[in-house]
Short mmCIF file of C-alpha atoms (C1' of nucleotides) in Angstrom, two decimals:
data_model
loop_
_atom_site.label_atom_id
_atom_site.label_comp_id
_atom_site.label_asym_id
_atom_site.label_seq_id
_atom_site.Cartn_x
_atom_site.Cartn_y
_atom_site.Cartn_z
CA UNK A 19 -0.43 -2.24 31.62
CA UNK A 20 -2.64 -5.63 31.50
CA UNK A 21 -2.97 -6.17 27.66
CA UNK A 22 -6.59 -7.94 26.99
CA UNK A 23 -5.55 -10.35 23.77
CA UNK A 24 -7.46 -11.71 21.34
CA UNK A 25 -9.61 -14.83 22.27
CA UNK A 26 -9.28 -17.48 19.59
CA UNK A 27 -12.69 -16.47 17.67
CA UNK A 28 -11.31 -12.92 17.36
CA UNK A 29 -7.66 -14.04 16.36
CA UNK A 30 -9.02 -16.11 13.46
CA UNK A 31 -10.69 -13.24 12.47
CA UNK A 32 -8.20 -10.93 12.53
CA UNK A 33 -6.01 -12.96 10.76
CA UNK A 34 -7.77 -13.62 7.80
CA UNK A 35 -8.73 -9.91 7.81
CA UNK A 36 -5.17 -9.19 7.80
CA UNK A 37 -4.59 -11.79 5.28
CA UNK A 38 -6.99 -10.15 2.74
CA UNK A 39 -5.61 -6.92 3.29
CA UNK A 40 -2.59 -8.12 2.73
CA UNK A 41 -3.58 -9.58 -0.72
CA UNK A 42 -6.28 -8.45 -2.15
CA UNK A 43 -5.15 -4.84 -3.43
CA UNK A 44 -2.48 -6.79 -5.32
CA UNK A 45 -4.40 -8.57 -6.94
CA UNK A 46 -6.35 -5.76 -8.02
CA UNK A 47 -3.62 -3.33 -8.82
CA UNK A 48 -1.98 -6.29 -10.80
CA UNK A 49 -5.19 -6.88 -13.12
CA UNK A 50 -5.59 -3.29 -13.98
CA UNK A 51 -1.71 -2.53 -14.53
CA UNK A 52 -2.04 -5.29 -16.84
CA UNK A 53 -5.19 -4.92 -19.07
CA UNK A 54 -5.36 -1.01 -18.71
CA UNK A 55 -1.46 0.64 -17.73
CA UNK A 56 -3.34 2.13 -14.91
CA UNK A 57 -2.48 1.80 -11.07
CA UNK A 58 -5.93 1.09 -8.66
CA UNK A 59 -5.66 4.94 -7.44
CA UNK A 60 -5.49 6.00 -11.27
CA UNK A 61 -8.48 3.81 -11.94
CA UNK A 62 -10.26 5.54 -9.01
CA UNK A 63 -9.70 9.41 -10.04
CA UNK A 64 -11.10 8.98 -13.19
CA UNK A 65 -13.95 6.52 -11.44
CA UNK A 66 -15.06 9.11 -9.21
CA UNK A 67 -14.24 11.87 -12.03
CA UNK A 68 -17.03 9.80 -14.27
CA UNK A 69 -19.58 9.50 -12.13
CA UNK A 70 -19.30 13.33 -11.43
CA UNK A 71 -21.94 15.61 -13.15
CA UNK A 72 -19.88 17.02 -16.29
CA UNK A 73 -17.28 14.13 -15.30
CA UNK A 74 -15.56 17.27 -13.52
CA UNK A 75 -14.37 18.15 -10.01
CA UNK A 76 -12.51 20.81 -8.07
CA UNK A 77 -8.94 19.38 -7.25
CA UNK A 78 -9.23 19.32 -3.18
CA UNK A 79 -13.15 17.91 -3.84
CA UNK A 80 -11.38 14.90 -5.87
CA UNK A 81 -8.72 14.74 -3.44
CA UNK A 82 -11.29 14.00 -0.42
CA UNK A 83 -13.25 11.82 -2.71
CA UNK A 84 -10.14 9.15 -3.15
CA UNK A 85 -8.33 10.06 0.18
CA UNK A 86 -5.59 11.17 -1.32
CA UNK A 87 -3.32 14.29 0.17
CA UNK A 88 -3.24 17.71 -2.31
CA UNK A 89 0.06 16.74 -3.08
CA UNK A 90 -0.06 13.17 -4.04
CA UNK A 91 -3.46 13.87 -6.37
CA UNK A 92 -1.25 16.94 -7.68
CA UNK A 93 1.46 14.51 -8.97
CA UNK A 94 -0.88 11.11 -10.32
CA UNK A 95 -3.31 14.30 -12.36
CA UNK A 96 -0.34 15.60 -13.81
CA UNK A 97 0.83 12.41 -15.19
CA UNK A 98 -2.93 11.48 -16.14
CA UNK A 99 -2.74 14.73 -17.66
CA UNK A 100 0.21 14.14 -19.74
CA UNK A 101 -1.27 10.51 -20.87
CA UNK A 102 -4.50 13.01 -22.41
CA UNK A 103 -6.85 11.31 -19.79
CA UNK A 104 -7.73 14.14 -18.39
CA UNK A 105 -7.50 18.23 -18.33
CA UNK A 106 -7.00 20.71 -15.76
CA UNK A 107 -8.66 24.37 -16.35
CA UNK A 108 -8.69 27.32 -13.72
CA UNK A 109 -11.77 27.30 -11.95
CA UNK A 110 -14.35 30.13 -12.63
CA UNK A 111 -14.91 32.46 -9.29
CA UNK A 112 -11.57 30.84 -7.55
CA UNK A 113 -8.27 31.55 -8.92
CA UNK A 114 -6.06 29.51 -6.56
CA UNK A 115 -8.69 26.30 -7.08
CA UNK A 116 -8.48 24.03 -10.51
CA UNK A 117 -11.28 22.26 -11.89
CA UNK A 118 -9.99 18.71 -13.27
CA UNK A 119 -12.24 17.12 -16.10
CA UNK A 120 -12.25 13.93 -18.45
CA UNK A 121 -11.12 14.33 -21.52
CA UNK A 122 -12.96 12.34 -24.68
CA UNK A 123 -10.00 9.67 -24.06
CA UNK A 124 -10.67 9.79 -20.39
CA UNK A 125 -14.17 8.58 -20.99
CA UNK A 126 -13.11 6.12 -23.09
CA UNK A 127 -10.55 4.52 -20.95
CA UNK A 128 -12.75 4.18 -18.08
CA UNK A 129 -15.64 2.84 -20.00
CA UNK A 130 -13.21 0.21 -21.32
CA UNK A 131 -11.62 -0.48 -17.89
CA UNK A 132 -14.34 -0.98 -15.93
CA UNK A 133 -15.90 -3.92 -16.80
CA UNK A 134 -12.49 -5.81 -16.82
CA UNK A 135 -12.29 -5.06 -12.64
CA UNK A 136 -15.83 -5.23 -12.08
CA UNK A 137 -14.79 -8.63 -13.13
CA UNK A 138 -12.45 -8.73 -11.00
CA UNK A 139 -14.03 -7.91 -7.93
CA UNK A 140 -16.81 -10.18 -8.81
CA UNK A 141 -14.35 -13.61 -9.34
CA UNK A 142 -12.42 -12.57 -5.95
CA UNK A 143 -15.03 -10.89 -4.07
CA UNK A 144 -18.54 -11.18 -4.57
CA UNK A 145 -19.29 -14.51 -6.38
CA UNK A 146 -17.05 -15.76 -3.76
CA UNK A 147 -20.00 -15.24 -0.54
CA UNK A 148 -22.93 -16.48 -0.71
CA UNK A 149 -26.15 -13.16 -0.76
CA UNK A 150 -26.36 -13.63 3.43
CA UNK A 151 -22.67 -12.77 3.69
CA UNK A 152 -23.05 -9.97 1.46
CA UNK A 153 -24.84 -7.96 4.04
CA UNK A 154 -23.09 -9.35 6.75
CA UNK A 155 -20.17 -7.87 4.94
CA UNK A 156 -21.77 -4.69 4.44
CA UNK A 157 -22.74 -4.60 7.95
CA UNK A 158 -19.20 -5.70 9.27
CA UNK A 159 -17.44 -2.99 7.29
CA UNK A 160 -19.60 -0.22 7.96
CA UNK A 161 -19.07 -1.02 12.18
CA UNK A 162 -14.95 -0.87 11.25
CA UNK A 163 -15.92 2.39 9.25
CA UNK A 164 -17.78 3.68 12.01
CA UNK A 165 -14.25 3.40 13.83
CA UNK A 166 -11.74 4.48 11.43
CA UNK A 167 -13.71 7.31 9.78
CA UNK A 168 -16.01 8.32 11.99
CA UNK A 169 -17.48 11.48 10.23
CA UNK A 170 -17.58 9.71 6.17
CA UNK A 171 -14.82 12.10 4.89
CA UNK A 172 -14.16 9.19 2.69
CA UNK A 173 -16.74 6.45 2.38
CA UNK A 174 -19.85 9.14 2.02
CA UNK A 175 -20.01 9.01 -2.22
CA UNK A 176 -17.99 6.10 -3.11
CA UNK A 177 -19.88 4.51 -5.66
CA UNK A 178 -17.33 2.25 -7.27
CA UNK A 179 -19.35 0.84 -10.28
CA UNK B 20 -18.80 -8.67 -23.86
CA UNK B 21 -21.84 -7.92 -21.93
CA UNK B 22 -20.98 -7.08 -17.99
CA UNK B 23 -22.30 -8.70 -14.94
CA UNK B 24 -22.56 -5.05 -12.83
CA UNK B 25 -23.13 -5.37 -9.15
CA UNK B 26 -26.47 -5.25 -7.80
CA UNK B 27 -27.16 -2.94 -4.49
CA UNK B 28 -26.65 -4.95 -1.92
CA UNK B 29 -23.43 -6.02 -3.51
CA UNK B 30 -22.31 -2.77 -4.48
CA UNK B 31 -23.40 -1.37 -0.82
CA UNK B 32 -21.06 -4.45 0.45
CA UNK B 33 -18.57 -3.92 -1.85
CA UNK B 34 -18.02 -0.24 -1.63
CA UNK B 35 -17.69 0.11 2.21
CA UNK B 36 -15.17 -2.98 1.83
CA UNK B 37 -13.17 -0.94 -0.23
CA UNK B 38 -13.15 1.78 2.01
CA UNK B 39 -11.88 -0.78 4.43
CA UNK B 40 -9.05 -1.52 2.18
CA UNK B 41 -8.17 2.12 1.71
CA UNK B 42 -8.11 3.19 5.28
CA UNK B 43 -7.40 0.56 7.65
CA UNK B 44 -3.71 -0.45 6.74
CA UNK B 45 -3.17 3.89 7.48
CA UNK B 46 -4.43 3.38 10.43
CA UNK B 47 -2.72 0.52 11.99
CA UNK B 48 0.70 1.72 10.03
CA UNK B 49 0.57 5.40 12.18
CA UNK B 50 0.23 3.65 15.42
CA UNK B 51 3.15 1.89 14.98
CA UNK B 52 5.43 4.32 12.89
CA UNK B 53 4.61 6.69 16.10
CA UNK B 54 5.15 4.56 19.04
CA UNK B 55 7.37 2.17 17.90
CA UNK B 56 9.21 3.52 14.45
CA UNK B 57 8.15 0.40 12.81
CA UNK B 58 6.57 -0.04 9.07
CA UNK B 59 3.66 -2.69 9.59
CA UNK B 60 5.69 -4.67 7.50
CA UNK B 61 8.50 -4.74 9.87
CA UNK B 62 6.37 -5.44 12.87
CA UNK B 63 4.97 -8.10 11.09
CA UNK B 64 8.73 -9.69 10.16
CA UNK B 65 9.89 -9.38 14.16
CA UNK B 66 6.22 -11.05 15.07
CA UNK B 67 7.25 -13.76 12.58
CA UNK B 68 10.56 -14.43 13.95
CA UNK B 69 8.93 -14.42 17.65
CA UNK B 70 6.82 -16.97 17.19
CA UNK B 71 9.53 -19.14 15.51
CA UNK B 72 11.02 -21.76 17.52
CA UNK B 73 14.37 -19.74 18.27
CA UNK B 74 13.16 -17.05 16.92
CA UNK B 75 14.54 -17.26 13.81
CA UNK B 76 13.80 -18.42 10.35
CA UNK B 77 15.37 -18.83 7.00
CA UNK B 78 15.16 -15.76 4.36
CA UNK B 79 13.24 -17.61 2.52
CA UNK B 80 10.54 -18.84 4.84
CA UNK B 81 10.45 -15.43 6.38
CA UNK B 82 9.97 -13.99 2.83
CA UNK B 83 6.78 -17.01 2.43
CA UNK B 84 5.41 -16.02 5.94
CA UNK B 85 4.69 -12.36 4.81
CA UNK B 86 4.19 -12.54 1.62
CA UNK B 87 7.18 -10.29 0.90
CA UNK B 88 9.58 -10.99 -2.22
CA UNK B 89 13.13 -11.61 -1.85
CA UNK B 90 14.45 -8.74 -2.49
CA UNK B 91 12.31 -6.60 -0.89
CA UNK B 92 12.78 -8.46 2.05
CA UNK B 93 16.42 -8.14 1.91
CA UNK B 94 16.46 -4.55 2.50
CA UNK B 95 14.18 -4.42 5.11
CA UNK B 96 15.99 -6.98 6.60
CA UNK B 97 19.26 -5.56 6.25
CA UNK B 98 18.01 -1.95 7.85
CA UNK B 99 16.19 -4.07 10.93
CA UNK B 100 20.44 -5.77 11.07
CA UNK B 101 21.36 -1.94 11.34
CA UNK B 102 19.26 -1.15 13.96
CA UNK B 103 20.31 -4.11 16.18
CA UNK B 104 17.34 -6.02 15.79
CA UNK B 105 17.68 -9.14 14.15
CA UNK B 106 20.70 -10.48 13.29
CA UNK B 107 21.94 -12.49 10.00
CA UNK B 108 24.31 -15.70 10.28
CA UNK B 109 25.11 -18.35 7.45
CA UNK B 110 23.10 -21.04 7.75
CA UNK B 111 24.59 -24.35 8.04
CA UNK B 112 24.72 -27.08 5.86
CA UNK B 113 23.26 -24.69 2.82
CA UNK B 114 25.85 -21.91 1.56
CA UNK B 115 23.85 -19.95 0.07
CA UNK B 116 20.64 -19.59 2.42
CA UNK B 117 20.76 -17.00 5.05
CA UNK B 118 19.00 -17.55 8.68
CA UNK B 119 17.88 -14.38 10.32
CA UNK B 120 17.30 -14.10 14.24
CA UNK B 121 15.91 -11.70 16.75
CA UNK B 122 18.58 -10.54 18.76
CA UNK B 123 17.88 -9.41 22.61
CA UNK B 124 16.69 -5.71 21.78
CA UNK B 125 14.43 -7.56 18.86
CA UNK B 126 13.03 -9.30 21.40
CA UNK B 127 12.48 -6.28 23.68
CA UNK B 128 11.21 -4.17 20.77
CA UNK B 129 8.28 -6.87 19.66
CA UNK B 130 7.15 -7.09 23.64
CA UNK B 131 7.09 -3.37 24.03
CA UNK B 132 5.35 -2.66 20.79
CA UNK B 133 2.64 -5.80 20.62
CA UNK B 134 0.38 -4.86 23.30
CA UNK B 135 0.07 -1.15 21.81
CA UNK B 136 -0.83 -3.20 18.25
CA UNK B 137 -3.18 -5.55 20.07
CA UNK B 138 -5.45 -2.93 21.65
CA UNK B 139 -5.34 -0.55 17.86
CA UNK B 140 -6.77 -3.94 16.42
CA UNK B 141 -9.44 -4.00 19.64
CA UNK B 142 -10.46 -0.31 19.29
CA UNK B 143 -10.82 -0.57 15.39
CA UNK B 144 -12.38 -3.73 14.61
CA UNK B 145 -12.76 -6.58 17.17
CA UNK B 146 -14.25 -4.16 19.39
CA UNK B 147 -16.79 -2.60 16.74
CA UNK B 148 -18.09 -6.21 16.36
CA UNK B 149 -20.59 -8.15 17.52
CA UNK B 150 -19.41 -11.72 18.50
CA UNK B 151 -21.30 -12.87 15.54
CA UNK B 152 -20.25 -10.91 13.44
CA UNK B 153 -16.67 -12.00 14.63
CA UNK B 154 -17.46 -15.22 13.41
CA UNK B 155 -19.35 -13.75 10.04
CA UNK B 156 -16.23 -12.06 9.24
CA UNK B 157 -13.87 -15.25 9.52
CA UNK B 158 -15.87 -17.06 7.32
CA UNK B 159 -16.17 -14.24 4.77
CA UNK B 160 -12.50 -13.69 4.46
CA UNK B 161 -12.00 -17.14 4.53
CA UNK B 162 -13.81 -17.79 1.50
CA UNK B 163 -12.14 -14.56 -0.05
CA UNK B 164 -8.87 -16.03 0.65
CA UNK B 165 -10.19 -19.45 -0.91
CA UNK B 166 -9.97 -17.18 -4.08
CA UNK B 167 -7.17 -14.63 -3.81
CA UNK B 168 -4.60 -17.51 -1.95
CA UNK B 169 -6.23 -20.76 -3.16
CA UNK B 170 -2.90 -22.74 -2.20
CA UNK B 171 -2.10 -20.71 1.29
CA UNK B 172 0.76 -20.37 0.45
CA UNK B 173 0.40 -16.77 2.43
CA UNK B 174 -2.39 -17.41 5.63
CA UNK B 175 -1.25 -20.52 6.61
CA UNK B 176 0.51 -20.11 9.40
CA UNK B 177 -0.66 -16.63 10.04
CA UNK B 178 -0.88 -15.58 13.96
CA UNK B 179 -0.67 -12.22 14.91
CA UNK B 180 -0.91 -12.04 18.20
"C1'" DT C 18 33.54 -35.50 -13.52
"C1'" DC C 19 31.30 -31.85 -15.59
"C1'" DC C 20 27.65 -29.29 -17.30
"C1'" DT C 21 22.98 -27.65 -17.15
"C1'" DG C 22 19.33 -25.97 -14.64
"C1'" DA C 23 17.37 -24.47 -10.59
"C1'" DT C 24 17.68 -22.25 -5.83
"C1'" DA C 25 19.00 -18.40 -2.32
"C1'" DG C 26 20.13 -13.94 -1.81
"C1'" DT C 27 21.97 -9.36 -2.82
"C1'" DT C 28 22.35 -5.09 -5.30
"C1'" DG C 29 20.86 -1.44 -8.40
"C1'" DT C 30 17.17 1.15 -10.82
"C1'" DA C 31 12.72 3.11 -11.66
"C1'" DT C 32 8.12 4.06 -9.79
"C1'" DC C 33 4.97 5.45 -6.23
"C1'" DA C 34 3.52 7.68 -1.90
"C1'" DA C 35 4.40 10.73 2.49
"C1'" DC C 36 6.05 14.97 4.16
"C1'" DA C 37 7.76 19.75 4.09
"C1'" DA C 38 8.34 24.12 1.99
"C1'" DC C 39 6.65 27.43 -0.92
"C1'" DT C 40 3.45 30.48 -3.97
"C1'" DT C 41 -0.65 32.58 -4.81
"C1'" DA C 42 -5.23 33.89 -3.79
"C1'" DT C 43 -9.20 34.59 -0.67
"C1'" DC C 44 -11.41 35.80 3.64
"C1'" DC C 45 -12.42 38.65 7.37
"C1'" DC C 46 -11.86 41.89 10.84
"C1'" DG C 47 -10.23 46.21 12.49
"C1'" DC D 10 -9.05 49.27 2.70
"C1'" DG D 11 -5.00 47.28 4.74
"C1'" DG D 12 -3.15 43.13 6.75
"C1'" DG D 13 -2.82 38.80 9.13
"C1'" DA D 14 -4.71 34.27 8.89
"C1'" DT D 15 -6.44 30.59 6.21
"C1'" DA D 16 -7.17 27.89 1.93
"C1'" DA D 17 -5.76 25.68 -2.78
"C1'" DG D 18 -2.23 23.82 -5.39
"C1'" DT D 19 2.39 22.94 -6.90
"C1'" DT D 20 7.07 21.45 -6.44
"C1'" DG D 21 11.06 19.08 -4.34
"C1'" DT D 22 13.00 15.62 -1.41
"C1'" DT D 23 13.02 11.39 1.06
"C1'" DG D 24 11.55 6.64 2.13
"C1'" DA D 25 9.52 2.45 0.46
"C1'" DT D 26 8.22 -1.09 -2.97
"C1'" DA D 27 8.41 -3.61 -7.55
"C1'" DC D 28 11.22 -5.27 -11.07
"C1'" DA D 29 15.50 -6.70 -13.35
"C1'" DA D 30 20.12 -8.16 -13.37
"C1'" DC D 31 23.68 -10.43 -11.12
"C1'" DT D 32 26.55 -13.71 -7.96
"C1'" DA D 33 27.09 -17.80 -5.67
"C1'" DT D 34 25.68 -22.37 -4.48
"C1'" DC D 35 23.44 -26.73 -4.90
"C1'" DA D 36 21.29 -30.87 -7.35
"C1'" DG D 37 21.04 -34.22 -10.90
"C1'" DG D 38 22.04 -36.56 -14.97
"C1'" DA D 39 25.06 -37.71 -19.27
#
DNA sequence: TCCTGATAGTTGTATCAACAACTTATCCCG
DNA sequence: CGGGATAAGTTGTTGATACAACTATCAGGA
């Protein structure tokens, strides 16, 4: 087995790739644990659950939406649930599926939240590359998502405000 | 407070970078919980220690190198001991520091299991890439690391093979 | 010398995610 | 109109990480 390595353009790639994935969801997670008592993946269910028509969605629909497993979006809504953020109802027409909405605190929460890590994103992220390595980036990350999720299971509606 | 939202081509950037973020560290973590029962995170400590002179480093600077706490260190560390692959020895002239080293079968374990890393970095990103867009990417995350690790105190001496 | 503060690590606890097992409901085909 | 197969969620257990508390050692100054 001849192993083709990384030339040295590709190896300071990687490693600064692997450098940012190393670091950056801390510091994201950190910020919103801090100003809002909500972990990223919290932040992103009710995200995706406000940007939903009704601010509603079918359990396994949310679940594809964050790429989270049944079981692990079963646990974090139940403890959403608990906090009031959000409420869980049988669905009409399917009685094994459950419809998960926003409550009026939900709402509230994310509308507060969100400016905070758009912030955030903007200070580590954005502002930091100039508008030409914006759509580089865009173009980058869409070739590695053309790898790692081929068919958009997960990146199809993300529309992280 | 009024909010600086992200335009489209930032949001467009931005989005599929979080996808990024979400899915890549699954991916590279299965390959190597399958073929090698490693956590990333231990890979990444035995590719430390290999490219140590002696293959081995204090706690401490191990800890520094990736960007791992302490404790959190200390148990992986001390399961990696069970298994026979590094091993822990007093360090002289400093009581209370610790020195870890790979031992033989470390060694083995970090040749057997690099190549199989090497090629899941190929086939998911270097490979996806243009060679510009090799060197687009290590200038964008270097300027995102300019923000998230302004002191590189993390990415300095970053080199996975 | 001795005392204070800082450094190096370990251990224990609570939180979060992955996996497996289970319950209930729906679908579809004979 | 059964009945097996599949789908939707929930619950329980285990493994992993963050955080806090603790022990032991070193360094430096009164």
């Amino acid at each position: 087995m001849d192993v083709r390595w990384l030339d040295d353009h590709e190896r300071a790639a990687w490693v600064r790739l692997a450098a940012v994935l190393e670091l950056l969801p801390g510091v994201l997670d950190a910020q919103l644990r801090r100003d809002a008592g909500l972990t990223h993946f919290e932040y992103f269910v009710l995200a995706m659950l406000s940007e939903s028509p009704e601010g509603a969605l079918r359990m396994s629909a949310l679940a594809a939406q964050t790429n989270a497993t049944l079981p692990r979006l079963s646990h974090v809504v139940r403890k959403l649930s608990d906090r009031g953020l959000v409420r869980r109802s049988a669905a009409p027409g399917d009685a094994r599926a459950t419809d998960v909405a926003l409550t009026e605190e939900g709402w509230t929460k994310i509308r507060e939240t969100a400016p905070g890590h758009v912030a955030q994103v903007r200070r580590h992220v954005v502002d930091a590359l100039t508008p030409a390595q914006i759509d580089q980036l865009a173009g980058i990350a869409e070739a590695i998502l053309g790898r790692i999720d081929p068919d958009r299971r997960f990146a199809a509606n993300l529309r992280e405000s």
